Coordinates of C-alpha atoms in Angstrom, one line a residue:
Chain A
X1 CA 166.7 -36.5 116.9
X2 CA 167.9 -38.3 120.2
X3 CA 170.2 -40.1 118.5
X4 CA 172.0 -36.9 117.0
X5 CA 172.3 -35.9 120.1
X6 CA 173.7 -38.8 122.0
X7 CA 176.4 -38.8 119.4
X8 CA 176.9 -34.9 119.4
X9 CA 177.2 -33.9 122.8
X10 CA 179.4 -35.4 125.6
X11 CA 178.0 -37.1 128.3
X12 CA 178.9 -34.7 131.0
X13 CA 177.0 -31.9 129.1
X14 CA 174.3 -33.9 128.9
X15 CA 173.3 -34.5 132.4
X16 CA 174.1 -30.6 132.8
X17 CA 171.5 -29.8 130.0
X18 CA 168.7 -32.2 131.7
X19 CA 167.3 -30.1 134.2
X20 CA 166.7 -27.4 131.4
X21 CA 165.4 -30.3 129.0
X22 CA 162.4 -31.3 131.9
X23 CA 161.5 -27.8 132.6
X24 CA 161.4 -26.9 128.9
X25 CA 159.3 -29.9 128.0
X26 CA 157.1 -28.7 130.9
X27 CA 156.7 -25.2 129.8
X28 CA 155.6 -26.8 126.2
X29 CA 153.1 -28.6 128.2
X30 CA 151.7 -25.7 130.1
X31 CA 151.3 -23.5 127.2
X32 CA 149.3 -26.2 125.0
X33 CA 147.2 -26.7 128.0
X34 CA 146.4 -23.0 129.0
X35 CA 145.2 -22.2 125.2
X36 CA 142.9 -25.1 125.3
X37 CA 141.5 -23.8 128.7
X38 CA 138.9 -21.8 127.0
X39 CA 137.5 -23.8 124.0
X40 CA 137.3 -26.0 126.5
X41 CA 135.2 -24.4 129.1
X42 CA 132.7 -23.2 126.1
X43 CA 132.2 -26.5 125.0
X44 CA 131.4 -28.5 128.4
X45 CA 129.5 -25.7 129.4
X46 CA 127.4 -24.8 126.1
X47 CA 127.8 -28.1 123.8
X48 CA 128.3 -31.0 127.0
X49 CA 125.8 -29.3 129.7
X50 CA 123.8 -27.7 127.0
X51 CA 123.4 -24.8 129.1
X52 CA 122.2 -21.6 127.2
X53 CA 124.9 -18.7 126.5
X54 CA 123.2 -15.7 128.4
X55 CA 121.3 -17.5 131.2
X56 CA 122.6 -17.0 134.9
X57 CA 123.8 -20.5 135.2
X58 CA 125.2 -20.8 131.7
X59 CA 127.0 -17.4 132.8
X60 CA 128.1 -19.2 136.1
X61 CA 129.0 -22.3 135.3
X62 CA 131.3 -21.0 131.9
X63 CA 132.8 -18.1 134.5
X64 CA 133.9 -21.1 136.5
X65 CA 134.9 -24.0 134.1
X66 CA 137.5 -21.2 132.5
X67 CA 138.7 -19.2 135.4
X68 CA 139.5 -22.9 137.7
X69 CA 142.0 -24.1 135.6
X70 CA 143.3 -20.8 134.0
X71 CA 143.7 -19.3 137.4
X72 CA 145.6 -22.6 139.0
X73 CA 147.6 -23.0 135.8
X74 CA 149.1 -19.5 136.1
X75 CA 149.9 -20.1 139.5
X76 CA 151.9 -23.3 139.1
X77 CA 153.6 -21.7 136.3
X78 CA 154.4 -18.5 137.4
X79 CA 155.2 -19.4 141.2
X80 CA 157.5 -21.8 139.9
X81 CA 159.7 -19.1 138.2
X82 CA 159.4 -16.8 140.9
X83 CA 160.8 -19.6 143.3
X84 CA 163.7 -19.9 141.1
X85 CA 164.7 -16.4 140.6
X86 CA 164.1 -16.5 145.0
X87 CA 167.0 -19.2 144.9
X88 CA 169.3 -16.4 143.9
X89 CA 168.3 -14.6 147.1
X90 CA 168.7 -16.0 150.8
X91 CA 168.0 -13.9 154.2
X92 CA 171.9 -14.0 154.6
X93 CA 172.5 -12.2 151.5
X94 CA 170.1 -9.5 152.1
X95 CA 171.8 -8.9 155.3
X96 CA 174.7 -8.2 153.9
X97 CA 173.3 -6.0 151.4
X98 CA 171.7 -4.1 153.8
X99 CA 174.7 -3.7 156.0
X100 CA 176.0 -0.3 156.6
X101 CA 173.0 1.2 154.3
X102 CA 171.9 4.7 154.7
X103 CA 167.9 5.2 155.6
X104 CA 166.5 6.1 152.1
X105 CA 168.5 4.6 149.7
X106 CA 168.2 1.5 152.5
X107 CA 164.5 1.7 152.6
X108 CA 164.0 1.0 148.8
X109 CA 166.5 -1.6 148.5
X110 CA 165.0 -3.3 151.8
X111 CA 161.4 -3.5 150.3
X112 CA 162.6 -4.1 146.5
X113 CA 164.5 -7.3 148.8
X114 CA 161.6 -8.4 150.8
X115 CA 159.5 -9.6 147.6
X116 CA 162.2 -11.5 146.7
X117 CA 163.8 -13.0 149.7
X118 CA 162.1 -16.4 150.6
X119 CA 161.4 -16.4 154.3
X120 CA 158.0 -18.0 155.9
X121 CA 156.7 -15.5 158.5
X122 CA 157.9 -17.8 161.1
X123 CA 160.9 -16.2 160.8
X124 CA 160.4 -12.6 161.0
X125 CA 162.1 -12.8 164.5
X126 CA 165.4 -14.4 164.0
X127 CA 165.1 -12.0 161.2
X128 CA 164.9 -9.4 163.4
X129 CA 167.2 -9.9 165.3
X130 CA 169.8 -10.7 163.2
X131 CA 168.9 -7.7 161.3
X132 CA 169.2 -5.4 164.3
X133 CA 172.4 -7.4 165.5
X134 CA 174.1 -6.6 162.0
X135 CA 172.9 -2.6 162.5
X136 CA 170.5 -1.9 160.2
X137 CA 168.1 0.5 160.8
X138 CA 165.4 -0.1 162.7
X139 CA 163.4 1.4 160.3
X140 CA 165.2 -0.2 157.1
X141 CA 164.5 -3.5 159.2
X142 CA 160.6 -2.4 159.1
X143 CA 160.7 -1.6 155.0
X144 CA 162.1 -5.3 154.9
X145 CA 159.6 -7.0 157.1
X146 CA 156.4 -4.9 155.4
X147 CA 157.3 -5.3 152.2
X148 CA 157.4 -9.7 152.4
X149 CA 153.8 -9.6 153.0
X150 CA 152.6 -7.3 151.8
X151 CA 153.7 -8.0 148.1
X152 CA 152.4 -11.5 148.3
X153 CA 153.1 -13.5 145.5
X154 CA 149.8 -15.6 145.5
X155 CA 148.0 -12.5 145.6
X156 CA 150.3 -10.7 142.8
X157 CA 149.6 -14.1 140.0
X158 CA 146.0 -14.2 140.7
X159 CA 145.7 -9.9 140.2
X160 CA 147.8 -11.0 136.8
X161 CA 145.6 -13.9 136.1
X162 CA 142.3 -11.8 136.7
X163 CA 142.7 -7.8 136.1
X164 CA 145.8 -8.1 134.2
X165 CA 149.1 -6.6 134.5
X166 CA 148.0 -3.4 134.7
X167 CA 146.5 -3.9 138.2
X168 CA 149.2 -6.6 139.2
X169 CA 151.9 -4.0 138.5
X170 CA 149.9 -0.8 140.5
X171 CA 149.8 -3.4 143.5
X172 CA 153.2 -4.0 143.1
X173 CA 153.9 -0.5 143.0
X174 CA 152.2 0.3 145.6
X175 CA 153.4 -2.8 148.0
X176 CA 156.9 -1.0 147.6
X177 CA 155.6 2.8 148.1
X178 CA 153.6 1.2 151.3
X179 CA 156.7 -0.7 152.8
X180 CA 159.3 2.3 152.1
X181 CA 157.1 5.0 153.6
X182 CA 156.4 2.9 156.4
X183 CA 159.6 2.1 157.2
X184 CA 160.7 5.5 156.7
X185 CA 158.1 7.0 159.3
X186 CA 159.0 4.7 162.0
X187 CA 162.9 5.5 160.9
X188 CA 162.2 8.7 162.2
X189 CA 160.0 8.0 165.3
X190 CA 163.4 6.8 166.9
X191 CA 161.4 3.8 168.8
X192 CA 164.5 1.7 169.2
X193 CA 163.7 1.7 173.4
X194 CA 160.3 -0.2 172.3
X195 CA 162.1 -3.6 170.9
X196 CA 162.5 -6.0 173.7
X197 CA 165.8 -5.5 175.5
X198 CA 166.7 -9.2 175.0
X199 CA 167.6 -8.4 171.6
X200 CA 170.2 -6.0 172.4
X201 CA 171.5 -8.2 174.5
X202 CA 172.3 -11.2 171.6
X203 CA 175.0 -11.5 169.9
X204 CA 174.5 -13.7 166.4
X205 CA 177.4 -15.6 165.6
X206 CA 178.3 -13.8 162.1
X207 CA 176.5 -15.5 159.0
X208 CA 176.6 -18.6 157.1
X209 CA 178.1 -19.1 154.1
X210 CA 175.6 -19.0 151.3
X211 CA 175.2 -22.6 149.5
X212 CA 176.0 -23.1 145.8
X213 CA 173.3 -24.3 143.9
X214 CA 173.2 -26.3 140.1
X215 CA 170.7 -25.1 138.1
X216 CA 169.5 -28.9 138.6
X217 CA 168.7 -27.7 142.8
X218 CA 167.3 -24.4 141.9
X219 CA 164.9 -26.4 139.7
X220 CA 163.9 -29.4 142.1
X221 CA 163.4 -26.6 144.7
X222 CA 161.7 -24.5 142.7
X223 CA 158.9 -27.4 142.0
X224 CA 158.5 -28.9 145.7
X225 CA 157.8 -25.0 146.9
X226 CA 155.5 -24.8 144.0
X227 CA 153.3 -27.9 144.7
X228 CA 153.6 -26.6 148.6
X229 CA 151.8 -23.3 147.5
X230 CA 149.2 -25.0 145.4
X231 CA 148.3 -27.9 147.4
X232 CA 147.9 -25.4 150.4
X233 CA 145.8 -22.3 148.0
X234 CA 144.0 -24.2 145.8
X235 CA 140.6 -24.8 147.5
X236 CA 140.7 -21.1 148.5
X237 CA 140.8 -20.6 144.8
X238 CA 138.3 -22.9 144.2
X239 CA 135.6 -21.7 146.6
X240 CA 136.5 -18.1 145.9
X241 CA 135.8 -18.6 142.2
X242 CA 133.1 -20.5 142.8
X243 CA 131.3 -17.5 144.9
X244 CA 133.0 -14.9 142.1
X245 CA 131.1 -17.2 138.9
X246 CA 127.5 -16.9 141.4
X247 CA 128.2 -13.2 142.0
X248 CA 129.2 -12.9 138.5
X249 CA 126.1 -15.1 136.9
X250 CA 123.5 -13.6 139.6
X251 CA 124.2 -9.9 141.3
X252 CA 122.7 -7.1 138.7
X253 CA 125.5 -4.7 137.2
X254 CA 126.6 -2.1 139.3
X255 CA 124.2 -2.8 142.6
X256 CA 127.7 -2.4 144.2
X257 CA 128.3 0.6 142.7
X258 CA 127.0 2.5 146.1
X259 CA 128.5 1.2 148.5
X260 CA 131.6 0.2 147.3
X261 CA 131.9 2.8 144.6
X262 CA 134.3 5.4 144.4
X263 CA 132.1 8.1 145.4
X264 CA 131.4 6.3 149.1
X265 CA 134.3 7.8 151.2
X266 CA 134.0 5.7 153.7
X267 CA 134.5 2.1 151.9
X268 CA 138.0 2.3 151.9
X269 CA 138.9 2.4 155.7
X270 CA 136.2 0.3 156.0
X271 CA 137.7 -2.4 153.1
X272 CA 141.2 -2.2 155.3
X273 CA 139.7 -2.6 158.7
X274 CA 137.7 -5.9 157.1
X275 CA 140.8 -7.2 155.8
X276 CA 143.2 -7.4 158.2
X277 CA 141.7 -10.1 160.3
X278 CA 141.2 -12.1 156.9
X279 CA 144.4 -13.3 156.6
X280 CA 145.0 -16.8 155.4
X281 CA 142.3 -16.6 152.7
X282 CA 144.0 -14.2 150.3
X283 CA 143.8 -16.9 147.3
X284 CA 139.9 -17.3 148.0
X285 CA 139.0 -13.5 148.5
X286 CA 140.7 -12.3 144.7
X287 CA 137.8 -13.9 142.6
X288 CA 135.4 -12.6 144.9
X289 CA 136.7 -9.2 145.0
X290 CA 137.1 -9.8 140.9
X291 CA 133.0 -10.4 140.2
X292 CA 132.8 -7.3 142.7
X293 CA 134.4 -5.0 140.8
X294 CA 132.2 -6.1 137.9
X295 CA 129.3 -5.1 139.5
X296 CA 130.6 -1.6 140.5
X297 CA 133.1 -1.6 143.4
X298 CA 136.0 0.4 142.9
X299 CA 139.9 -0.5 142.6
X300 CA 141.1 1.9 144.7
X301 CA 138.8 -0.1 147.4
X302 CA 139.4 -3.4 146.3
X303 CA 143.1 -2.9 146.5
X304 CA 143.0 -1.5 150.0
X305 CA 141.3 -4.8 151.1
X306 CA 143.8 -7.4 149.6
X307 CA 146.5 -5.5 151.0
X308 CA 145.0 -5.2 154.4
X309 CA 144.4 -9.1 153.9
X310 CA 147.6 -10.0 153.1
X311 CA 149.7 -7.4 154.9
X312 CA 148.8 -7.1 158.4
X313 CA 147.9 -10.2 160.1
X314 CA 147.3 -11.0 163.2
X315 CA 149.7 -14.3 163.3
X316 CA 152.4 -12.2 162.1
X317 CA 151.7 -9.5 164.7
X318 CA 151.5 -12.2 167.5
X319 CA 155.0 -13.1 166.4
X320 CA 156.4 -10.2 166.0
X321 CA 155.3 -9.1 169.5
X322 CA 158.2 -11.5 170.7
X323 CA 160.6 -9.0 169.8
X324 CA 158.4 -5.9 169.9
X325 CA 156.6 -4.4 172.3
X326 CA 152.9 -3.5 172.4
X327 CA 153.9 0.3 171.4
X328 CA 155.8 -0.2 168.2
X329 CA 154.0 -3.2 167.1
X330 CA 150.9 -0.5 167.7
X331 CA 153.3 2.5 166.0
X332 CA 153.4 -0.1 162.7
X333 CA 149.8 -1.2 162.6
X334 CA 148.9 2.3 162.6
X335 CA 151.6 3.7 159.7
X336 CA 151.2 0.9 157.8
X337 CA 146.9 0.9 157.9
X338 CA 147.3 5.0 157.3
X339 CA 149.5 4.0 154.3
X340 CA 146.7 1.5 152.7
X341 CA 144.1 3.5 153.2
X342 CA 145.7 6.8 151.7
X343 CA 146.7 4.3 148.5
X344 CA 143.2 3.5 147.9
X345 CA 141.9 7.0 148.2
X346 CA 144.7 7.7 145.6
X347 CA 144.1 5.0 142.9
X348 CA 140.2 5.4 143.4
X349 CA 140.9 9.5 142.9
X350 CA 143.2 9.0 139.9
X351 CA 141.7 5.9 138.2
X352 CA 137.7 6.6 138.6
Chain B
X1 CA 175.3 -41.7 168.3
X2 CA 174.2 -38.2 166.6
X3 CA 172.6 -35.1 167.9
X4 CA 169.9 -33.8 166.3
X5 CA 168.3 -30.2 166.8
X6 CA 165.3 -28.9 164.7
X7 CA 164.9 -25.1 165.4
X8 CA 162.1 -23.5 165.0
X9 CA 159.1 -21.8 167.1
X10 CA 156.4 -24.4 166.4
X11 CA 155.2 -23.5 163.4
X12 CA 154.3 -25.9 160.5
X13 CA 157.2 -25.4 158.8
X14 CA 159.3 -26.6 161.5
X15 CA 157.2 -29.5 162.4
X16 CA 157.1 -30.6 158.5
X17 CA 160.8 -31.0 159.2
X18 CA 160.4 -32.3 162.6
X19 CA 158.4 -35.1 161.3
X20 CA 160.4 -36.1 158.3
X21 CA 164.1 -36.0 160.7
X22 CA 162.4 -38.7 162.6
X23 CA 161.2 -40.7 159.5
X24 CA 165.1 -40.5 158.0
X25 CA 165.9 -41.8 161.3
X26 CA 163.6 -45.0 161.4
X27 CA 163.9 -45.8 157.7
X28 CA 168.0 -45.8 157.9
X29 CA 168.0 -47.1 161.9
X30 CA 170.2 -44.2 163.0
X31 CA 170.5 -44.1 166.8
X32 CA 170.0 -40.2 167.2
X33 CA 168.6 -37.9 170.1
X34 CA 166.3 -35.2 168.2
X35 CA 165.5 -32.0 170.4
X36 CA 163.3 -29.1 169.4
X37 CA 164.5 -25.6 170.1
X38 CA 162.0 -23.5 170.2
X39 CA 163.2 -20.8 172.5
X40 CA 164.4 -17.5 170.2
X41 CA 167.1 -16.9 172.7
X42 CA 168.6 -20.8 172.3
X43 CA 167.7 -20.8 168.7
X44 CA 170.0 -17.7 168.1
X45 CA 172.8 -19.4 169.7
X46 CA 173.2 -20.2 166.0
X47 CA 174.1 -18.3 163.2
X48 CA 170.2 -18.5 162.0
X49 CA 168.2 -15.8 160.0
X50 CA 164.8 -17.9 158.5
X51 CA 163.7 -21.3 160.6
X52 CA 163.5 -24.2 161.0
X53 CA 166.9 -24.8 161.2
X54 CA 168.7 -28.4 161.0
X55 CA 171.6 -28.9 163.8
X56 CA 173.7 -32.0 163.2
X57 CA 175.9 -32.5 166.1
X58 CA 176.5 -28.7 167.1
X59 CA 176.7 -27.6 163.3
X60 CA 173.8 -26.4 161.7
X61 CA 173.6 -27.9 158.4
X62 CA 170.6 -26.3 156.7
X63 CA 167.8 -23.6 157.8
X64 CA 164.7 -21.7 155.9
X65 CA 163.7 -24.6 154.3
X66 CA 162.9 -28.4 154.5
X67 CA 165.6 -30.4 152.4
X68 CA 164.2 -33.7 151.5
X69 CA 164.1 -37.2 152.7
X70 CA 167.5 -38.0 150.7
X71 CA 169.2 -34.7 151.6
X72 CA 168.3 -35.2 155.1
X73 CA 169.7 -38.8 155.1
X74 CA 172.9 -37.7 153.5
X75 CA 173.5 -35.0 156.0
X76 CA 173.1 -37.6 158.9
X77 CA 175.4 -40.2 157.5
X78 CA 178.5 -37.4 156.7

């Protein structure tokens, strides 16, 4: 077969096609590995151990032998094409995409851009500013910087990998509904006089020109950004299945079920008000909030937590209060919190 | 004798890139001055949207990400 190919296709095609050739051979790979992931689990945990289908450990221990690898499999996979579809995106280009946008139609297309422009949240403030300097919106700026973390992409594999897509795509949905409205409420608030008055006073020197990338770059960048998110979530996701397989082996059906059931009014401001000092462990907290659910806690709740966890953190806040000051930073807490809270009273309403 | 700006506000990020500037430097003996920037109001003195940034002698060559070791070295010697 490789020598049919040596002969058939010119050498300068060749190197072109390699890049696709690795990543193909990888994604063959993956797949043959993730369908062995279950027999697997059953067999060291029922055959190997010789632990007893039905008993709390055997429960436990099976929970955690299949969800370990399926969960870290799906997020090396799937992070690695989201990082290549993100090569197509850069901060720069979502500038000028905002430029000159309307609020509205500028509030959708800011958050639908924030899940897919890479930026660490390091740089929300030269993001800011150069934002603001270019003369978008203030609150168009806000639908950007709200949506980035708050449709975290960690968070959105591991909903995939554990509820399914139905839950990964409400949280999705309702990332974008959350960063729109938000931005469109402080749109409206006119609270330009509360950024710090050194960012009026900058003046960015225009943009760079975006890079052009082989498919060979998008690819080698892709996989170094992928083993950066894994190496730096996987123990989270570790521990946090580990707790989810005891909860999930151990706690009773729904002994949740009263106080963080649908009918408890009060779980849902409380979830959001737990979350949002939680932030770096988003990865760990999923499984947990996963065997919860089993044992009667409700979606509507669970949801408001994760995005309370990933969305408003308090290192992001502390950076952002460079540029802000304490009012507006105060005004978005606030909208952003009510926003949360009001989706998880909705989902646990509509979805029961 | 190069110039050599990281910019960035301290994060890890920017001292991942920190680190492996100063590594590119000692493996290739390249005599360079490497600065951090990590005041906003210097760091926008260049056309910058996501950190750390990479300035080469004035010009900033890359920024919201951390090329690697090779990339790095071919930027210095250009």
């Amino acid at each position: 077969m490789s020598q049919t190919l040596k002969g058939a296709v010119s050498p300068v095609l060749r190197a072109d096609l390699r890049p696709f050739a690795s990543v193909a051979v990888s994604a063959v790979l993956w797949l043959a590995a993730y369908n062995l992931v279950q027999p697997l689990a059953q067999w060291l945990t029922y055959s190997a151990l010789r632990l007893g289908p039905g008993t709390h450990l055997g429960e436990a221990v099976a929970f955690f032998l299949y969800d370990v690898p399926k969960i870290l499999l799906l997020l090396s996979g799937m992070i690695f094409l989201i990082t290549v579809v993100r090569t197509f995106f850069s901060p720069e280009r979502t500038r000028a995409l905002l430029g000159g946008r309307r609020q509205g139609i500028g509030n959708v297309l800011a958050a639908a851009l924030g899940v897919v422009t890479p930026f660490c949240s390091c740089s929300a403030v030269p993001l800011f500013i150069g934002f603001v300097e270019a003369g978008i919106p203030l609150g168009v700026t806000f639908s950007f910087l709200t949506a980035a973390p708050v449709i975290n992409e960690v968070a959105l594999v591991m909903l995939f990998g554990l509820f399914g897509w139905r839950v990964a795509g409400l949280y999705l949905a309702s990332g974008l509904t959350i960063a729109i409205l938000a931005g469109l409420v402080i749109g409206r608030l006119n609270l330009e006089r509360h950024v710090e008055d050194f960012v009026w006073q900058i003046h960015a020197s225009g943009g760079t020109e975006m890079e052009k990338l082989t498919w060979a770059d998008r690819f080698s960048r892709a996989w170094a950004s992928t083993r950066e998110i894994v190496a730096k979530v996987w123990l989270y996701v570790v521990v946090g299945i580990a707790v989810g397989a005891g909860i999930h082996g151990y706690v009773p059906e729904q002994a949740l079920a009263n106080i963080l059931g649908k009918d408890t009014w009060w779980s849902v401001p409380a979830a959001v008000l737990l979350g949002v000092p939680l932030y770096s462990n988003a990865a760990g907290i999923i499984p947990v909030v996963h065997a919860l659910m089993e044992k009667g806690a409700a979606l509507g709740t669970v949801l408001a937590f994760m995005m309370a966890v990933v969305g408003l953190s308090l290192p992001e806040l502390i950076i952002l209060r460079r540029v802000l000051k304490p009012t507006l930073i105060a005004v978005f807490v606030t909208v952003v919190a009510i926003a949360i809270v009001a989706t998880g009273f909705l989902f646990n309403a509509v979805l029961g | 004798m190069l110039s050599i700006k990281v910019l960035g506000s301290g994060c890890a990020n920017c001292k991942r890139l920190e680190t492996r500037v100063r590594k590119v430097c000692a493996d290739n003996d390249l005599d360079a001055t490497i600065e951090k920037v990590t005041d906003y109001q210097d760091i926008m003195r260049w056309p910058i949207l996501s950190t750390p940034g990479l300035v080469i002698n004035e010009t900033l060559v890359s920024q919201g990400r951390i090329p690697a070791e090779a990339e790095i070295a071919r930027l210095l010697k250009s």
